[in-house]
Amino acid sequence: MKVFSATDVGKIRSMNQDFIFTSEDPVGNLPNLFVVADGMGGHNAGDFASNYGVSVMVETIRKDTNFNPVKIIRNGIAAANKEVLRTALEDPSMAGMGTTMVVASVVGEYLYVANVGDSRLYLIKDEIKQITQDHSLIAEMVRLGELNPEEARNHPDKNIITRAVGTEENVEMDFFDLKLEPGQWFVMCSDGLSNMVEDSEILRIVGETSKEGKDPTAALIEEANKNGGKDNIAVIAVQPFSDEVE
């Protein structure tokens, strides 16, 4: 398994509210764990929400006695939601904070994915496929046919998300499970990458860096900053079966 990860503050923001966690080793009953979180909230609240939310989730997963990956991840996100919300309600300086979360674990030949918000997971080989669905106002409008993808890309309201961890008592999560093939990559990212770099460019960069044995996350962050770097950027790139012949 090849794993690369990085975050960057970008060109405009003064604080990095994105947070990543990667472990190729078991975390509780999960054989590995990868998380991207993009915090929201004023001052340091977004920074705290992403960091604390992921910490609570990882600790919950570590102690979970279940063996079903979906149940384990669900319990982890639910615990993070409860704790981030509790802190936001108790501390006025943290009011209204929350975080997106995209979570993945490779179990055997399968990839288990959960997401809340607009941080994404892509599956990449000869083509790029967005696996997660954005929980955002603009993504809903695209799904309803009210906007086309090009209009959505440049829409002023594209950062309004419809679901987040820590904003309501119950958090609604999406789950996906996929059979992986040798040679595939999955890329997890915050919207600081997906809003700045077209999917076709993500595909090209991962393909080129993979052939050269370089770190795709560094190249993706460089491209996002070259295109304006309007937000914090977080990227995890994993090639699960890197040692297997295709």
PDB file of C-alpha atoms in Angstrom:
ATOM      1  CA  MET A   1       0.000   0.000   0.000  1.00  0.00           C
ATOM      2  CA  LYS A   2       1.303   3.443  -0.966  1.00  0.00           C
ATOM      3  CA  VAL A   3       0.004   6.367   1.103  1.00  0.00           C
ATOM      4  CA  PHE A   4       0.684  10.076   0.604  1.00  0.00           C
ATOM      5  CA  SER A   5      -0.959  12.951   2.497  1.00  0.00           C
ATOM      6  CA  ALA A   6      -0.573  16.697   2.963  1.00  0.00           C
ATOM      7  CA  THR A   7      -2.423  19.851   3.920  1.00  0.00           C
ATOM      8  CA  ASP A   8      -1.688  23.446   2.991  1.00  0.00           C
ATOM      9  CA  VAL A   9      -3.116  26.762   4.160  1.00  0.00           C
ATOM     10  CA  GLY A  10      -3.506  27.957   0.543  1.00  0.00           C
ATOM     11  CA  LYS A  11      -2.848  31.466  -0.776  1.00  0.00           C
ATOM     12  CA  ILE A  12      -5.651  33.471   0.875  1.00  0.00           C
ATOM     13  CA  ARG A  13      -6.444  32.093   4.342  1.00  0.00           C
ATOM     14  CA  SER A  14      -4.320  32.803   7.417  1.00  0.00           C
ATOM     15  CA  MET A  15      -5.369  29.654   9.314  1.00  0.00           C
ATOM     16  CA  ASN A  16      -5.588  26.037   8.198  1.00  0.00           C
ATOM     17  CA  GLN A  17      -8.949  24.535   9.211  1.00  0.00           C
ATOM     18  CA  ASP A  18      -8.393  21.309   7.255  1.00  0.00           C
ATOM     19  CA  PHE A  19      -7.239  18.234   9.155  1.00  0.00           C
ATOM     20  CA  ILE A  20      -6.118  14.791   7.983  1.00  0.00           C
ATOM     21  CA  PHE A  21      -5.506  11.449   9.661  1.00  0.00           C
ATOM     22  CA  THR A  22      -3.860   8.423   8.074  1.00  0.00           C
ATOM     23  CA  SER A  23      -2.959   5.034   9.501  1.00  0.00           C
ATOM     24  CA  GLU A  24      -1.801   2.063   7.444  1.00  0.00           C
ATOM     25  CA  ASP A  25      -1.835   0.045  10.678  1.00  0.00           C
ATOM     26  CA  PRO A  26      -4.990  -1.222  12.383  1.00  0.00           C
ATOM     27  CA  VAL A  27      -7.130   1.246  14.325  1.00  0.00           C
ATOM     28  CA  GLY A  28      -9.291  -0.909  16.563  1.00  0.00           C
ATOM     29  CA  ASN A  29     -10.896  -3.530  14.328  1.00  0.00           C
ATOM     30  CA  LEU A  30     -10.310  -1.553  11.122  1.00  0.00           C
ATOM     31  CA  PRO A  31      -7.137  -2.658   9.288  1.00  0.00           C
ATOM     32  CA  ASN A  32      -6.329   0.955   8.294  1.00  0.00           C
ATOM     33  CA  LEU A  33      -8.009   4.353   8.406  1.00  0.00           C
ATOM     34  CA  PHE A  34      -7.937   7.562   6.343  1.00  0.00           C
ATOM     35  CA  VAL A  35      -9.824  10.787   7.136  1.00  0.00           C
ATOM     36  CA  VAL A  36     -10.107  14.289   5.644  1.00  0.00           C
ATOM     37  CA  ALA A  37     -12.007  16.940   7.626  1.00  0.00           C
ATOM     38  CA  ASP A  38     -12.673  20.559   6.657  1.00  0.00           C
ATOM     39  CA  GLY A  39     -13.703  22.702   9.617  1.00  0.00           C
ATOM     40  CA  MET A  40     -16.034  25.672   9.572  1.00  0.00           C
ATOM     41  CA  GLY A  41     -16.605  28.407  12.119  1.00  0.00           C
ATOM     42  CA  GLY A  42     -15.157  31.776  13.078  1.00  0.00           C
ATOM     43  CA  HIS A  43     -11.751  32.444  14.673  1.00  0.00           C
ATOM     44  CA  ASN A  44     -10.253  29.087  15.684  1.00  0.00           C
ATOM     45  CA  ALA A  45     -13.603  27.237  15.895  1.00  0.00           C
ATOM     46  CA  GLY A  46     -13.291  25.565  12.469  1.00  0.00           C
ATOM     47  CA  ASP A  47      -9.727  24.555  13.226  1.00  0.00           C
ATOM     48  CA  PHE A  48     -10.857  23.056  16.540  1.00  0.00           C
ATOM     49  CA  ALA A  49     -13.911  21.322  15.020  1.00  0.00           C
ATOM     50  CA  SER A  50     -11.944  19.401  12.388  1.00  0.00           C
ATOM     51  CA  ASN A  51      -9.113  18.438  14.735  1.00  0.00           C
ATOM     52  CA  TYR A  52     -11.313  17.513  17.703  1.00  0.00           C
ATOM     53  CA  GLY A  53     -13.921  15.761  15.561  1.00  0.00           C
ATOM     54  CA  VAL A  54     -11.316  13.493  13.966  1.00  0.00           C
ATOM     55  CA  SER A  55      -9.638  12.825  17.338  1.00  0.00           C
ATOM     56  CA  VAL A  56     -12.941  11.747  18.910  1.00  0.00           C
ATOM     57  CA  MET A  57     -13.786   9.585  15.907  1.00  0.00           C
ATOM     58  CA  VAL A  58     -10.406   7.812  15.881  1.00  0.00           C
ATOM     59  CA  GLU A  59     -10.539   7.169  19.630  1.00  0.00           C
ATOM     60  CA  THR A  60     -14.096   5.794  19.331  1.00  0.00           C
ATOM     61  CA  ILE A  61     -13.043   3.479  16.486  1.00  0.00           C
ATOM     62  CA  ARG A  62     -10.050   2.311  18.514  1.00  0.00           C
ATOM     63  CA  LYS A  63     -12.354   1.102  21.300  1.00  0.00           C
ATOM     64  CA  ASP A  64     -15.190  -0.256  19.112  1.00  0.00           C
ATOM     65  CA  THR A  65     -15.714  -4.022  19.493  1.00  0.00           C
ATOM     66  CA  ASN A  66     -17.770  -4.382  16.287  1.00  0.00           C
ATOM     67  CA  PHE A  67     -16.289  -6.076  13.231  1.00  0.00           C
ATOM     68  CA  ASN A  68     -18.591  -4.583  10.596  1.00  0.00           C
ATOM     69  CA  PRO A  69     -16.641  -1.654   9.015  1.00  0.00           C
ATOM     70  CA  VAL A  70     -19.811   0.334   8.303  1.00  0.00           C
ATOM     71  CA  LYS A  71     -20.984   0.074  11.931  1.00  0.00           C
ATOM     72  CA  ILE A  72     -17.512   1.014  13.216  1.00  0.00           C
ATOM     73  CA  ILE A  73     -17.253   4.103  10.998  1.00  0.00           C
ATOM     74  CA  ARG A  74     -20.872   5.085  11.703  1.00  0.00           C
ATOM     75  CA  ASN A  75     -20.265   4.930  15.473  1.00  0.00           C
ATOM     76  CA  GLY A  76     -17.077   6.977  15.091  1.00  0.00           C
ATOM     77  CA  ILE A  77     -18.763   9.772  13.133  1.00  0.00           C
ATOM     78  CA  ALA A  78     -21.772   9.785  15.493  1.00  0.00           C
ATOM     79  CA  ALA A  79     -19.451  10.177  18.511  1.00  0.00           C
ATOM     80  CA  ALA A  80     -17.586  13.026  16.789  1.00  0.00           C
ATOM     81  CA  ASN A  81     -20.895  14.714  15.972  1.00  0.00           C
ATOM     82  CA  LYS A  82     -22.072  14.488  19.582  1.00  0.00           C
ATOM     83  CA  GLU A  83     -18.833  15.860  21.043  1.00  0.00           C
ATOM     84  CA  VAL A  84     -18.353  18.723  18.551  1.00  0.00           C
ATOM     85  CA  LEU A  85     -21.996  19.782  19.048  1.00  0.00           C
ATOM     86  CA  ARG A  86     -21.707  19.552  22.847  1.00  0.00           C
ATOM     87  CA  THR A  87     -18.599  21.761  22.828  1.00  0.00           C
ATOM     88  CA  ALA A  88     -20.244  24.269  20.471  1.00  0.00           C
ATOM     89  CA  LEU A  89     -23.268  24.555  22.786  1.00  0.00           C
ATOM     90  CA  GLU A  90     -21.160  24.893  25.953  1.00  0.00           C
ATOM     91  CA  ASP A  91     -18.598  27.394  24.665  1.00  0.00           C
ATOM     92  CA  PRO A  92     -19.995  30.615  23.091  1.00  0.00           C
ATOM     93  CA  SER A  93     -16.726  31.209  21.196  1.00  0.00           C
ATOM     94  CA  MET A  94     -17.275  27.874  19.406  1.00  0.00           C
ATOM     95  CA  ALA A  95     -20.982  28.417  18.575  1.00  0.00           C
ATOM     96  CA  GLY A  96     -21.978  27.285  15.093  1.00  0.00           C
ATOM     97  CA  MET A  97     -18.817  25.333  14.379  1.00  0.00           C
ATOM     98  CA  GLY A  98     -18.810  22.062  12.471  1.00  0.00           C
ATOM     99  CA  THR A  99     -16.728  20.007  10.089  1.00  0.00           C
ATOM    100  CA  THR A 100     -17.059  17.958   6.935  1.00  0.00           C
ATOM    101  CA  MET A 101     -15.712  14.425   7.071  1.00  0.00           C
ATOM    102  CA  VAL A 102     -14.787  11.836   4.480  1.00  0.00           C
ATOM    103  CA  VAL A 103     -13.600   8.532   5.943  1.00  0.00           C
ATOM    104  CA  ALA A 104     -12.181   5.440   4.219  1.00  0.00           C
ATOM    105  CA  SER A 105     -10.846   2.015   5.148  1.00  0.00           C
ATOM    106  CA  VAL A 106      -9.536  -0.783   2.908  1.00  0.00           C
ATOM    107  CA  VAL A 107     -10.769  -4.170   4.149  1.00  0.00           C
ATOM    108  CA  GLY A 108      -9.524  -7.036   1.987  1.00  0.00           C
ATOM    109  CA  GLU A 109     -10.419  -6.170  -1.603  1.00  0.00           C
ATOM    110  CA  TYR A 110     -13.066  -3.651  -0.598  1.00  0.00           C
ATOM    111  CA  LEU A 111     -13.003   0.069   0.107  1.00  0.00           C
ATOM    112  CA  TYR A 112     -15.510   1.334   2.677  1.00  0.00           C
ATOM    113  CA  VAL A 113     -16.286   5.052   2.494  1.00  0.00           C
ATOM    114  CA  ALA A 114     -18.445   7.441   4.522  1.00  0.00           C
ATOM    115  CA  ASN A 115     -18.967  11.155   4.024  1.00  0.00           C
ATOM    116  CA  VAL A 116     -20.713  14.152   5.532  1.00  0.00           C
ATOM    117  CA  GLY A 117     -20.417  17.505   3.757  1.00  0.00           C
ATOM    118  CA  ASP A 118     -18.516  18.332   0.569  1.00  0.00           C
ATOM    119  CA  SER A 119     -15.106  16.758   1.134  1.00  0.00           C
ATOM    120  CA  ARG A 120     -14.697  14.091  -1.550  1.00  0.00           C
ATOM    121  CA  LEU A 121     -13.331  10.669  -2.398  1.00  0.00           C
ATOM    122  CA  TYR A 122     -12.376   9.888  -5.987  1.00  0.00           C
ATOM    123  CA  LEU A 123     -11.466   6.509  -7.476  1.00  0.00           C
ATOM    124  CA  ILE A 124      -8.757   6.829 -10.123  1.00  0.00           C
ATOM    125  CA  LYS A 125      -7.219   4.480 -12.671  1.00  0.00           C
ATOM    126  CA  ASP A 126      -7.694   5.090 -16.408  1.00  0.00           C
ATOM    127  CA  GLU A 127     -10.497   7.494 -15.532  1.00  0.00           C
ATOM    128  CA  ILE A 128     -11.586   9.479 -12.497  1.00  0.00           C
ATOM    129  CA  LYS A 129     -14.863   8.848 -10.707  1.00  0.00           C
ATOM    130  CA  GLN A 130     -16.249  10.868  -7.805  1.00  0.00           C
ATOM    131  CA  ILE A 131     -17.619   8.295  -5.361  1.00  0.00           C
ATOM    132  CA  THR A 132     -19.012  10.592  -2.674  1.00  0.00           C
ATOM    133  CA  GLN A 133     -21.860  13.038  -3.279  1.00  0.00           C
ATOM    134  CA  ASP A 134     -21.390  16.616  -2.083  1.00  0.00           C
ATOM    135  CA  HIS A 135     -23.852  17.643   0.612  1.00  0.00           C
ATOM    136  CA  SER A 136     -24.049  21.242  -0.549  1.00  0.00           C
ATOM    137  CA  LEU A 137     -26.726  23.640  -1.708  1.00  0.00           C
ATOM    138  CA  ILE A 138     -25.233  23.867  -5.205  1.00  0.00           C
ATOM    139  CA  ALA A 139     -24.777  20.099  -5.572  1.00  0.00           C
ATOM    140  CA  GLU A 140     -28.484  19.667  -4.695  1.00  0.00           C
ATOM    141  CA  MET A 141     -29.382  22.206  -7.402  1.00  0.00           C
ATOM    142  CA  VAL A 142     -27.266  20.284  -9.949  1.00  0.00           C
ATOM    143  CA  ARG A 143     -28.959  17.002  -8.967  1.00  0.00           C
ATOM    144  CA  LEU A 144     -32.366  18.662  -9.442  1.00  0.00           C
ATOM    145  CA  GLY A 145     -31.325  19.999 -12.872  1.00  0.00           C
ATOM    146  CA  GLU A 146     -31.499  23.645 -11.770  1.00  0.00           C
ATOM    147  CA  LEU A 147     -27.806  24.259 -12.543  1.00  0.00           C
ATOM    148  CA  ASN A 148     -25.325  22.606 -14.864  1.00  0.00           C
ATOM    149  CA  PRO A 149     -21.903  21.531 -13.505  1.00  0.00           C
ATOM    150  CA  GLU A 150     -20.114  24.477 -15.131  1.00  0.00           C
ATOM    151  CA  GLU A 151     -22.502  27.022 -13.560  1.00  0.00           C
ATOM    152  CA  ALA A 152     -22.115  25.221 -10.230  1.00  0.00           C
ATOM    153  CA  ARG A 153     -18.336  25.407 -10.365  1.00  0.00           C
ATOM    154  CA  ASN A 154     -18.330  29.216 -10.361  1.00  0.00           C
ATOM    155  CA  HIS A 155     -21.442  29.809  -8.252  1.00  0.00           C
ATOM    156  CA  PRO A 156     -21.029  32.302  -5.360  1.00  0.00           C
ATOM    157  CA  ASP A 157     -22.929  29.972  -2.964  1.00  0.00           C
ATOM    158  CA  LYS A 158     -20.890  26.846  -3.690  1.00  0.00           C
ATOM    159  CA  ASN A 159     -19.419  26.786  -0.163  1.00  0.00           C
ATOM    160  CA  ILE A 160     -22.823  26.447   1.553  1.00  0.00           C
ATOM    161  CA  ILE A 161     -23.032  22.876   2.839  1.00  0.00           C
ATOM    162  CA  THR A 162     -26.260  21.116   3.800  1.00  0.00           C
ATOM    163  CA  ARG A 163     -24.757  18.551   6.187  1.00  0.00           C
ATOM    164  CA  ALA A 164     -21.865  18.750   8.635  1.00  0.00           C
ATOM    165  CA  VAL A 165     -20.538  16.963  11.705  1.00  0.00           C
ATOM    166  CA  GLY A 166     -21.369  18.857  14.904  1.00  0.00           C
ATOM    167  CA  THR A 167     -24.176  21.139  13.755  1.00  0.00           C
ATOM    168  CA  GLU A 168     -27.284  19.078  14.613  1.00  0.00           C
ATOM    169  CA  GLU A 169     -28.180  16.399  17.155  1.00  0.00           C
ATOM    170  CA  ASN A 170     -28.330  13.656  14.526  1.00  0.00           C
ATOM    171  CA  VAL A 171     -25.887  13.513  11.648  1.00  0.00           C
ATOM    172  CA  GLU A 172     -26.854  11.915   8.337  1.00  0.00           C
ATOM    173  CA  MET A 173     -24.002  10.032   6.625  1.00  0.00           C
ATOM    174  CA  ASP A 174     -23.629   8.477   3.185  1.00  0.00           C
ATOM    175  CA  PHE A 175     -21.896   5.092   2.855  1.00  0.00           C
ATOM    176  CA  PHE A 176     -20.294   3.401  -0.149  1.00  0.00           C
ATOM    177  CA  ASP A 177     -18.463   0.120  -0.597  1.00  0.00           C
ATOM    178  CA  LEU A 178     -16.460  -0.682  -3.704  1.00  0.00           C
ATOM    179  CA  LYS A 179     -14.414  -3.594  -4.933  1.00  0.00           C
ATOM    180  CA  LEU A 180     -10.891  -2.379  -5.669  1.00  0.00           C
ATOM    181  CA  GLU A 181      -8.666  -3.377  -8.587  1.00  0.00           C
ATOM    182  CA  PRO A 182      -4.856  -3.507  -8.737  1.00  0.00           C
ATOM    183  CA  GLY A 183      -3.405  -0.208  -9.952  1.00  0.00           C
ATOM    184  CA  GLN A 184      -6.291   1.907  -8.654  1.00  0.00           C
ATOM    185  CA  TRP A 185      -5.803   4.948  -6.462  1.00  0.00           C
ATOM    186  CA  PHE A 186      -8.302   6.650  -4.231  1.00  0.00           C
ATOM    187  CA  VAL A 187      -7.905  10.346  -3.536  1.00  0.00           C
ATOM    188  CA  MET A 188      -9.630  12.085  -0.624  1.00  0.00           C
ATOM    189  CA  CYS A 189      -9.706  15.883  -0.487  1.00  0.00           C
ATOM    190  CA  SER A 190     -11.306  19.004   0.903  1.00  0.00           C
ATOM    191  CA  ASP A 191     -13.045  21.461  -1.420  1.00  0.00           C
ATOM    192  CA  GLY A 192      -9.859  23.532  -1.412  1.00  0.00           C
ATOM    193  CA  LEU A 193      -8.619  21.043  -3.998  1.00  0.00           C
ATOM    194  CA  SER A 194     -11.832  20.132  -5.842  1.00  0.00           C
ATOM    195  CA  ASN A 195     -12.862  23.806  -6.296  1.00  0.00           C
ATOM    196  CA  MET A 196      -9.427  24.774  -7.603  1.00  0.00           C
ATOM    197  CA  VAL A 197      -8.460  21.793  -9.782  1.00  0.00           C
ATOM    198  CA  GLU A 198     -10.696  20.168 -12.420  1.00  0.00           C
ATOM    199  CA  ASP A 199     -11.304  16.414 -12.103  1.00  0.00           C
ATOM    200  CA  SER A 200      -9.522  15.847 -15.422  1.00  0.00           C
ATOM    201  CA  GLU A 201      -6.420  17.589 -14.031  1.00  0.00           C
ATOM    202  CA  ILE A 202      -6.533  15.511 -10.836  1.00  0.00           C
ATOM    203  CA  LEU A 203      -6.593  12.397 -13.050  1.00  0.00           C
ATOM    204  CA  ARG A 204      -3.654  13.672 -15.130  1.00  0.00           C
ATOM    205  CA  ILE A 205      -1.527  14.631 -12.100  1.00  0.00           C
ATOM    206  CA  VAL A 206      -2.108  11.343 -10.262  1.00  0.00           C
ATOM    207  CA  GLY A 207      -1.300   9.405 -13.460  1.00  0.00           C
ATOM    208  CA  GLU A 208       1.904  11.319 -14.172  1.00  0.00           C
ATOM    209  CA  THR A 209       3.250  11.315 -10.604  1.00  0.00           C
ATOM    210  CA  SER A 210       2.412   7.626 -10.247  1.00  0.00           C
ATOM    211  CA  LYS A 211       4.481   6.760 -13.322  1.00  0.00           C
ATOM    212  CA  GLU A 212       7.386   8.831 -11.992  1.00  0.00           C
ATOM    213  CA  GLY A 213       7.121   7.400  -8.460  1.00  0.00           C
ATOM    214  CA  LYS A 214       6.478  10.901  -7.042  1.00  0.00           C
ATOM    215  CA  ASP A 215       4.091  12.179  -4.348  1.00  0.00           C
ATOM    216  CA  PRO A 216       0.775  13.105  -6.035  1.00  0.00           C
ATOM    217  CA  THR A 217      -0.449  15.147  -3.053  1.00  0.00           C
ATOM    218  CA  ALA A 218       2.395  17.666  -3.359  1.00  0.00           C
ATOM    219  CA  ALA A 219       1.687  18.117  -7.077  1.00  0.00           C
ATOM    220  CA  LEU A 220      -2.077  18.473  -6.478  1.00  0.00           C
ATOM    221  CA  ILE A 221      -1.548  21.128  -3.780  1.00  0.00           C
ATOM    222  CA  GLU A 222       0.885  22.981  -6.040  1.00  0.00           C
ATOM    223  CA  GLU A 223      -1.739  23.006  -8.817  1.00  0.00           C
ATOM    224  CA  ALA A 224      -4.494  24.255  -6.464  1.00  0.00           C
ATOM    225  CA  ASN A 225      -2.259  27.103  -5.301  1.00  0.00           C
ATOM    226  CA  LYS A 226      -1.247  27.899  -8.880  1.00  0.00           C
ATOM    227  CA  ASN A 227      -4.960  28.269  -9.691  1.00  0.00           C
ATOM    228  CA  GLY A 228      -5.526  30.731  -6.838  1.00  0.00           C
ATOM    229  CA  GLY A 229      -5.385  28.680  -3.605  1.00  0.00           C
ATOM    230  CA  LYS A 230      -8.550  30.353  -2.335  1.00  0.00           C
ATOM    231  CA  ASP A 231      -9.046  27.879   0.538  1.00  0.00           C
ATOM    232  CA  ASN A 232      -7.114  25.448   2.710  1.00  0.00           C
ATOM    233  CA  ILE A 233      -6.188  22.274   0.842  1.00  0.00           C
ATOM    234  CA  ALA A 234      -6.125  18.728   2.238  1.00  0.00           C
ATOM    235  CA  VAL A 235      -5.313  15.634   0.174  1.00  0.00           C
ATOM    236  CA  ILE A 236      -4.761  11.945   0.873  1.00  0.00           C
ATOM    237  CA  ALA A 237      -3.761   9.653  -2.029  1.00  0.00           C
ATOM    238  CA  VAL A 238      -3.675   5.883  -1.532  1.00  0.00           C
ATOM    239  CA  GLN A 239      -2.781   3.055  -3.897  1.00  0.00           C
ATOM    240  CA  PRO A 240      -3.997   0.011  -1.935  1.00  0.00           C
ATOM    241  CA  PHE A 241      -2.475  -2.761  -4.058  1.00  0.00           C
ATOM    242  CA  SER A 242       0.687  -0.987  -5.200  1.00  0.00           C
ATOM    243  CA  ASP A 243       2.792  -4.173  -4.983  1.00  0.00           C
ATOM    244  CA  GLU A 244       0.464  -6.291  -7.129  1.00  0.00           C
ATOM    245  CA  VAL A 245       0.981  -6.788 -10.840  1.00  0.00           C
ATOM    246  CA  GLU A 246      -1.989  -5.583 -12.933  1.00  0.00           C
TER     247      GLU A 246
END
